[in-house]
Every structure is written in C-alpha cells, then in structure tokens.
Amino acid sequence: MKKVCLISLGCSKNLTDSEELLGNICAEGYQIVQDETKADIAVLNTCAFINPAVKEAVSEIKALIKLKNAGRLKKIIVCGCLVEREKERLKKKFPQIDSLVSTKALNKINVAIRKNGAYLKSSGDLLLSPDYKVRLTAKHSAYLKIADGCDNLCSYCLIPALKGRFRSKPMDMIVNEAKNLVKTGAKEISLIAQDTTNYGIDLYGKPVLTQLLKKLIKIPGLKWLRLMYVYPERLNKELLNLMKNEKIICKYLDIPLQHISDNILKAMNRKSTEKSIRAKMAEIKKIIPDISLRTNFITGFPGETEKDFQKLLNFIKEIEFNYVGIFPYSKEKGTKAFNLNPQIPSKIKQKRVTLLIDAQSAVVDKLNDQMINKKARILMDTAACGRTFGEAPDIDGNFLVESKKKLKPGTFVQIRIIETAGYTRKARIIK
Ligand code: SF4
C-alpha cells in the first residue's frame, strides 16, 4: 500500500483537523510514515492567518516540490487555511501540487489523493465529529474541537474569511467524541474553537458552553477539562462558578484580550472596553482566586499612540497574568485594519513588543518566587516533566521533576517546587 506522510502546521484547531485527515487516510488502508523523504504521498495541512505563517507554509511546499522533482515523492496534497486564502491561485503558483483540500472538505482527502483536483466546497454547513481520527497528541492529553469559524469579525483577523461563519458541533457528538478520547487514554481534554464561549449559539439559539461542561464532567475517567479561546464578553458568572465548584474543570482560562486601550479596542472591533475588561478580571479573580490566566496582546496596531501603549504596558504589570502571548500587529490583506492609518513603523512595533515581554518576564519572576517550596499536583507529560492545572499543553510552562523512581506519562504525582527559571520550574516528587 502507498506510504503517506502528513505535516501539520499552525494551531491546535489545525492539529485536530490533521487528526481527522489522518483518520480518513488510515481508514483507506494507506501506510502512515513520519518522514516525507520515505513517503509516496505528502499531505501538508497549512496555517495562513498571518504572513509569517504563509511564509512557513510556502517554504514547506517548496521543500516537498524539491522531493517530487527528485522523483522521491509522487503526490503533493495541500490542505488548510492557505488553501482558503489562496484557492486555485496556489495551483497556478505551484503546478506541482496535485490536489487542494479546504478546511471544510477534510472528508474528501482520499478522493483528493486518488483524483487530482481542488476540493474546496464543504459537504454541508453542520460541523460534525470525524468518522475517523488518529491522535497526534500524547495519549493522556487531547484537544477536542467543539466549534469552528467565527462571527466576531475583529478588524485585524482573517479567520472568519478562512474558516467561515461560527458553526458548533452537536452536543451529543461532542460528548461521544470525549468518551472515545477517554477510552483511548485521555485524562485531560482541552476544549478548543475560535471562540469556545459562543458554543451552541447557532444550533441552540444561545451560547450553552456551561451545559456542555456539565455533561462532559460526568464522563468516568476524565480528570482534567480545560477551556481555551474564551471571549471575555461571553464569560459569565454561571460558568465561573461551575469552574470554581467542579474539581475536574481546570482553574485555568485562555482569554485573549488583544489590548486595553479603548481607542485600539474600538479600532480592532473588539466588543470589550477597558472598563469591561477590568471588571471581568476582578470578577474572575474574586470567584476563583487561584485561577491561572493566559492571554494574548497585539501591539503596534494602526493608530496605537505612545499613551495607548503605556496603558497596555501598565495593565500587564498590574494584572499579573500567568502566561501572555505578545504579537506585533501583522498587516493582512483582506482585513479591515489593512486600510487603517497611521500604520506603526516596524522598528517601533518591535521596541514595544520587547518592552511588553520584559514587563511580563518580571511578572513571571515574581509569581515564580511565590511558588518556591509550594506543593502541587501535576500530570506527567513525559517521564521527566509535567504540568499543574495552571499550564495548558504545548503553549505554557512545565515542571522538571526529580524522582528516584521512573515516572510514567499520564500519571498524576504530588511535587514540591524547589527552583524556578522563567517558564521552566524544577520540582521534587513527594508522593
Ligand atoms: S475572535 Fe476575533 S481574533 Fe479570534 S478568531 Fe474571531 S475574529 Fe479572529
């Protein structure tokens, strides 16, 4: 049988799409190989929401074309967001590509392998659970995509154009998918979407994330349920109280805020204001004092004055987030912000990014000092390192664990934190 290699680029949502692609490919009986130089067919699942991601995808395509021109590869299939962004233009640019598959037509992958062409149309608007799936994460920790697309239309973001309108997966399908993940070894499930807090708005007429969580926490064997990509304005008291009272739900929130200055939030078409964000942060910390907070900020957005920037810098120092992603604004064709002025020179953008990173590093050092000698329960990701409920897989810090006995990935252990350096902490096992 022919050998297929899948290369997955981009975010955790793309990773779950790659799991679905691989599931379909395996179901057809193809042999999966890790190394594209040993494959007959290469499937590349791309990301394209900002220019650097496009560059990464294009350089992967060029590398695969080199293998094909050398007679090492027979077919190249390109999937994902770059296909959405470029459509057929991609094939004109790179005629060596055999097929294109859009993010909405993942179940067409086997047809695309057999018959060259462009498979861009979705087979219906409903987002369904994949028939087949091959997990690409550690056995004990899985991502579960509960919705796709987005209706928030932030002015700098291409995702609504790439992924389409917000579409939720039916609740019973999600519960079944979660049960299967637990059956295949998952102790931790991270719920993902572009905006998890809007879950159900299209199918049930209102967001029903809390109802979904109440069903998922009943699954025997599930130890940790984690919420990613929360939209601040939709995070309500009911959800926070459920997080507070249910041990299985990690006291962790990934809540991208993007900025704090009202001028910029308005220009970004964010529904938040400085006042609403501050009130939300206070409410979260009041209801769940030991919450671990991750957020993202964009600096250098068109029109960002020194005063706007100082507001953001002071906000980071004041709130003391556990984890912060800091990004320079990326001017993307097809977004509303593309035509906004004044655009900020990249030198100033970079300087602002550096200042924000320095401020966050100082916060991390302070939070780290408070951790020393503290006890914690961690989930081992490997024999040597693990995470508390306060760290999401792949993007946050971890703990290197000293232990005389060999530790197993997927097990929970008690530790005492002995040393810290940035996002890597050292700990000793206590039980
Ligand atoms: S919430 Fe905004 S930034 Fe996030 S995917 Fe939707 S439009 Fe993009």
XYZ file of C-alpha atoms and ligand atoms in Angstrom:
439
model
C 0.000 0.000 0.000
C 1.280 3.515 -0.673
C 3.011 5.446 2.133
C 1.539 8.768 3.243
C 3.238 11.452 5.370
C 1.178 14.249 6.945
C 2.781 17.536 8.010
C 0.645 19.630 10.350
C 1.279 23.378 10.708
C -0.464 26.018 12.834
C -2.735 25.947 15.877
C -4.388 23.221 17.935
C -7.539 23.502 15.789
C -5.455 22.670 12.729
C -3.966 19.785 14.670
C -7.424 18.297 15.239
C -8.108 18.730 11.509
C -4.861 16.833 10.831
C -6.042 14.067 13.201
C -9.220 13.822 11.128
C -7.274 13.809 7.836
C -5.007 11.034 9.120
C -8.009 9.068 10.381
C -9.591 9.126 6.931
C -6.294 8.242 5.239
C -5.694 5.284 7.595
C -9.259 4.067 7.087
C -8.429 3.801 3.380
C -5.533 1.486 4.263
C -2.593 3.752 3.421
C 0.560 3.256 5.483
C 1.475 6.308 7.554
C 5.145 7.359 7.733
C 6.651 10.231 9.764
C 9.329 11.185 7.245
C 8.307 12.789 3.933
C 11.519 11.542 2.275
C 10.215 7.995 2.786
C 6.677 8.706 1.558
C 4.902 8.323 -1.792
C 2.322 10.972 -0.939
C 2.769 14.083 1.212
C -0.233 15.818 2.791
C 0.513 19.314 4.134
C -2.065 20.902 6.438
C -1.326 24.622 6.390
C -1.882 27.731 8.521
C -2.264 31.154 6.884
C -3.825 33.629 9.312
C -0.776 35.919 9.251
C 2.049 36.453 6.746
C 4.742 34.626 8.754
C 2.512 31.522 8.741
C 2.046 31.858 4.974
C 5.831 32.047 4.554
C 6.287 28.884 6.643
C 3.672 27.005 4.573
C 5.192 28.145 1.264
C 8.663 27.030 2.314
C 7.224 23.597 3.242
C 5.542 23.400 -0.191
C 8.845 24.273 -1.907
C 10.661 21.571 0.085
C 8.054 18.979 -0.974
C 8.275 20.100 -4.612
C 12.052 19.573 -4.456
C 11.435 15.963 -3.304
C 8.874 15.458 -6.061
C 11.180 16.886 -8.753
C 13.848 14.478 -7.472
C 11.377 11.605 -8.008
C 11.200 10.917 -4.218
C 7.552 11.942 -3.883
C 4.729 11.014 -6.253
C 2.000 13.339 -4.971
C 1.598 16.575 -3.001
C -1.757 17.406 -1.378
C -2.124 20.819 0.266
C -4.890 21.398 2.835
C -5.983 24.000 5.350
C -6.004 27.761 5.681
C -3.534 28.562 2.881
C -5.962 26.803 0.508
C -8.753 29.028 1.854
C -6.633 32.127 1.456
C -5.169 31.403 -1.984
C -7.705 28.940 -3.528
C -6.817 27.850 -7.096
C -4.107 30.575 -7.266
C -1.991 28.153 -5.250
C -2.010 25.609 -8.051
C -1.093 28.261 -10.612
C 1.829 29.339 -8.416
C 2.883 25.720 -7.750
C 1.650 23.475 -10.595
C 3.485 20.545 -8.950
C 0.715 20.442 -6.303
C -1.660 17.604 -7.218
C -4.676 18.440 -5.053
C -6.061 21.166 -2.807
C -8.402 20.367 0.095
C -10.179 23.097 2.067
C -10.681 23.037 5.842
C -14.378 22.419 5.195
C -13.790 19.369 2.941
C -11.482 17.236 5.108
C -13.541 14.107 4.403
C -12.641 14.482 0.723
C -8.950 13.730 1.388
C -8.990 10.208 -0.050
C -10.710 11.346 -3.261
C -8.086 14.118 -3.471
C -5.294 11.534 -3.139
C -6.823 9.345 -5.859
C -8.039 12.075 -8.247
C -6.084 15.328 -8.677
C -8.108 18.497 -8.304
C -9.330 21.222 -5.963
C -11.793 20.203 -3.227
C -12.924 23.478 -1.782
C -16.615 23.001 -1.197
C -17.907 21.855 2.191
C -20.280 18.943 2.323
C -22.909 20.834 4.355
C -22.783 23.568 6.981
C -23.004 21.336 10.040
C -19.725 20.732 11.853
C -19.698 17.005 12.608
C -17.488 14.729 14.663
C -14.905 12.997 12.461
C -15.719 9.401 11.461
C -12.062 8.533 11.892
C -9.296 10.158 13.872
C -5.635 9.436 14.560
C -4.439 11.214 17.684
C -1.374 13.392 17.192
C -1.078 14.431 20.831
C 0.196 12.489 23.831
C -2.197 9.654 24.733
C -3.165 11.223 28.054
C -3.928 14.737 26.735
C -6.248 15.520 23.819
C -7.762 18.506 22.029
C -11.478 18.487 21.283
C -12.752 20.991 18.731
C -16.317 21.984 19.701
C -16.892 24.617 17.004
C -15.177 26.287 14.062
C -15.342 29.598 12.241
C -16.054 32.944 13.913
C -18.634 35.741 13.838
C -16.702 38.258 15.951
C -15.083 39.941 12.929
C -12.117 41.558 14.690
C -10.762 44.072 12.180
C -7.209 42.580 12.062
C -8.272 38.940 11.711
C -8.588 36.779 8.581
C -10.003 33.735 10.363
C -13.688 34.466 9.641
C -12.755 34.709 5.941
C -10.690 31.497 6.103
C -12.876 29.361 8.341
C -16.332 30.842 7.648
C -19.274 31.519 9.982
C -19.345 30.164 13.529
C -20.512 26.530 13.446
C -20.978 24.405 16.581
C -20.714 20.621 16.726
C -23.914 18.999 18.093
C -23.613 18.468 21.869
C -24.223 14.708 21.841
C -21.489 14.295 19.219
C -19.020 16.187 21.409
C -19.916 14.057 24.430
C -19.393 10.868 22.396
C -16.117 12.135 20.989
C -14.958 12.971 24.526
C -15.935 9.495 25.745
C -13.871 7.964 22.923
C -10.913 10.164 23.800
C -11.084 8.997 27.424
C -11.426 5.387 26.232
C -8.209 5.839 24.199
C -6.325 7.088 27.259
C -7.087 10.823 27.587
C -7.030 12.072 31.186
C -7.035 15.711 30.068
C -9.256 17.225 27.363
C -8.730 20.807 26.167
C -11.834 22.289 24.533
C -10.952 24.434 21.508
C -12.677 26.639 18.939
C -12.097 30.185 17.696
C -14.450 31.278 20.483
C -15.498 28.474 22.881
C -17.810 30.811 24.823
C -20.078 31.192 21.814
C -20.649 27.429 21.685
C -24.184 26.496 20.630
C -25.357 29.948 19.522
C -26.089 28.615 16.009
C -27.619 25.239 16.963
C -29.439 26.091 20.205
C -30.159 29.811 19.759
C -27.907 30.851 22.684
C -24.435 30.012 23.999
C -24.629 26.751 26.016
C -20.993 26.105 26.972
C -21.915 25.690 30.672
C -24.487 22.988 29.805
C -21.865 21.206 27.692
C -19.316 21.292 30.531
C -21.896 19.842 32.929
C -22.285 16.836 30.592
C -18.562 16.369 29.973
C -17.530 16.370 33.648
C -19.718 13.295 34.161
C -17.516 11.164 31.876
C -15.834 8.489 34.040
C -12.039 8.592 33.804
C -11.817 12.231 32.704
C -9.550 14.048 35.199
C -8.994 17.462 33.671
C -11.249 19.531 31.402
C -9.599 22.710 30.118
C -11.133 25.794 28.489
C -9.207 27.505 25.690
C -10.062 30.546 23.486
C -12.595 32.219 25.763
C -14.103 35.503 24.538
C -14.140 37.899 27.553
C -17.593 39.371 26.944
C -19.229 35.922 26.947
C -17.585 34.617 30.104
C -20.380 34.765 32.709
C -20.790 34.207 36.454
C -22.588 30.864 35.944
C -19.588 29.476 34.021
C -17.092 30.839 36.549
C -18.999 29.326 39.462
C -19.121 25.967 37.718
C -15.334 26.175 37.226
C -14.941 27.053 40.914
C -17.087 24.148 42.172
C -16.139 21.334 39.778
C -12.700 19.803 40.500
C -12.408 18.292 37.001
C -12.581 21.703 35.317
C -9.079 23.204 35.422
C -8.916 26.567 37.154
C -7.364 27.892 34.004
C -8.567 30.306 31.336
C -7.057 31.147 27.976
C -8.757 34.536 27.421
C -7.262 36.601 24.544
C -7.832 40.339 25.294
C -5.711 41.822 22.486
C -5.417 45.329 24.034
C -6.690 47.523 26.911
C -6.942 50.995 25.411
C -10.486 51.895 24.307
C -9.275 53.611 21.111
C -7.494 50.465 19.981
C -10.167 48.016 21.150
C -12.696 50.028 19.117
C -10.450 50.089 16.036
C -9.989 46.316 16.453
C -13.784 45.919 16.513
C -13.489 44.105 19.853
C -16.688 44.122 21.926
C -14.673 44.853 25.093
C -13.758 48.180 26.713
C -11.081 48.944 29.320
C -13.852 49.163 31.937
C -15.463 45.826 30.970
C -12.093 44.029 30.845
C -11.049 45.342 34.242
C -14.432 44.338 35.706
C -14.098 40.867 34.141
C -10.576 40.352 35.539
C -11.769 41.404 39.004
C -14.799 39.073 38.794
C -12.674 36.089 37.683
C -10.130 36.598 40.493
C -12.883 37.126 43.072
C -14.718 33.898 42.173
C -11.568 31.800 41.514
C -8.629 33.365 43.437
C -6.130 30.662 42.347
C -7.060 30.896 38.661
C -4.242 30.623 36.091
C -4.749 33.169 33.304
C -3.314 33.119 29.807
C -3.966 35.975 27.383
C -2.734 37.480 24.107
C -1.975 41.097 23.232
C -1.283 42.775 19.888
C 0.915 45.888 19.936
C 1.704 48.276 17.081
C -1.894 48.258 15.833
C -2.586 51.155 13.416
C -3.085 54.363 15.384
C -1.569 52.986 18.639
C -0.184 56.084 20.351
C 2.555 56.080 22.980
C -0.241 56.706 25.512
C -2.203 53.646 24.311
C 0.953 51.595 24.541
C 1.773 52.800 28.068
C -1.737 51.788 29.136
C -1.104 48.249 27.868
C 2.338 48.090 29.492
C 0.936 49.201 32.873
C -2.012 46.808 32.546
C 0.331 43.812 32.118
C 2.318 44.903 35.187
C -0.857 45.385 37.216
C -2.925 42.256 36.407
C -0.025 39.761 36.559
C -1.214 37.166 34.044
C 0.439 33.766 34.360
C 1.044 33.462 30.625
C 0.983 36.138 27.930
C 1.407 35.857 24.143
C 2.663 39.181 22.736
C 2.409 39.787 18.990
C 3.383 42.701 16.740
C 0.407 43.764 14.608
C 0.559 41.976 11.222
C -0.942 43.891 8.282
C -3.082 41.320 6.432
C -4.674 41.892 3.012
C -8.416 41.231 3.177
C -8.820 42.589 6.733
C -10.488 45.910 7.642
C -7.397 47.040 9.584
C -5.294 46.713 6.398
C -6.501 50.157 5.311
C -6.302 51.826 8.717
C -3.799 54.637 9.370
C -1.324 55.545 10.641
C 0.433 52.183 10.359
C 3.134 51.909 13.033
C 6.741 51.595 11.749
C 8.118 48.071 12.421
C 11.039 49.471 14.469
C 8.575 50.999 16.968
C 6.437 47.850 16.881
C 9.430 45.689 17.752
C 10.517 48.041 20.534
C 7.029 47.862 22.052
C 6.997 44.049 21.816
C 10.327 43.907 23.652
C 9.120 46.231 26.427
C 5.951 44.163 26.927
C 7.947 40.902 27.020
C 10.327 42.401 29.599
C 7.395 43.520 31.729
C 5.837 40.050 31.561
C 9.175 38.390 32.423
C 9.323 40.476 35.590
C 5.787 39.335 36.462
C 6.754 35.684 35.869
C 9.807 36.061 38.117
C 7.592 37.491 40.878
C 4.974 34.706 40.517
C 7.774 32.129 40.418
C 9.216 33.400 43.718
C 5.819 32.825 45.339
C 5.856 29.187 44.115
C 9.071 28.110 45.840
C 8.544 25.307 48.373
C 4.849 25.089 47.440
C 3.232 21.658 46.880
C 1.275 20.894 43.725
C -0.363 18.025 41.831
C 0.947 17.592 38.308
C 0.110 15.490 35.269
C 3.274 13.947 33.863
C 3.664 14.586 30.128
C 6.918 12.613 29.896
C 8.979 10.599 32.399
C 10.742 13.845 33.373
C 8.274 16.735 33.143
C 4.662 17.618 33.754
C 2.138 20.401 34.317
C -0.207 21.606 37.026
C -3.826 22.537 36.155
C -2.366 26.003 35.581
C -0.495 25.089 32.389
C -2.067 24.130 29.073
C -0.241 21.595 26.884
C 2.233 22.832 24.245
C 1.976 26.586 24.974
C 2.607 27.156 28.700
C 5.484 26.299 31.071
C 6.166 22.970 32.791
C 7.910 21.338 35.764
C 11.040 19.177 35.565
C 10.573 16.527 38.258
C 13.368 14.962 40.253
C 12.392 11.420 41.222
C 14.295 8.260 42.202
C 11.570 6.120 40.696
C 10.724 6.171 36.976
C 7.610 8.258 36.346
C 5.033 7.392 33.701
C 3.467 9.894 31.237
C -0.246 10.310 32.002
C 0.116 9.770 35.758
C -0.593 12.341 38.462
C 2.087 12.953 41.107
C 2.493 15.293 44.080
C 5.513 17.565 43.945
C 7.257 20.327 45.883
C 8.619 23.224 43.779
C 12.308 23.781 44.521
C 13.647 26.073 41.806
C 12.314 28.331 39.051
C 13.742 29.980 35.937
C 11.191 31.662 33.692
C 8.638 29.111 32.442
C 10.745 26.102 33.438
C 10.476 25.081 37.073
C 12.227 22.343 38.971
C 10.362 20.173 41.453
C 10.925 17.143 43.665
C 8.409 14.330 43.923
C 6.773 13.985 47.325
C 4.325 11.248 46.507
S -12.414 36.296 17.982
Fe -11.527 37.820 16.620
S -9.362 37.265 16.612
Fe -10.460 35.482 17.343
S -10.854 34.234 15.523
Fe -12.636 35.548 15.880
S -12.309 37.326 14.573
Fe -10.333 36.292 14.834
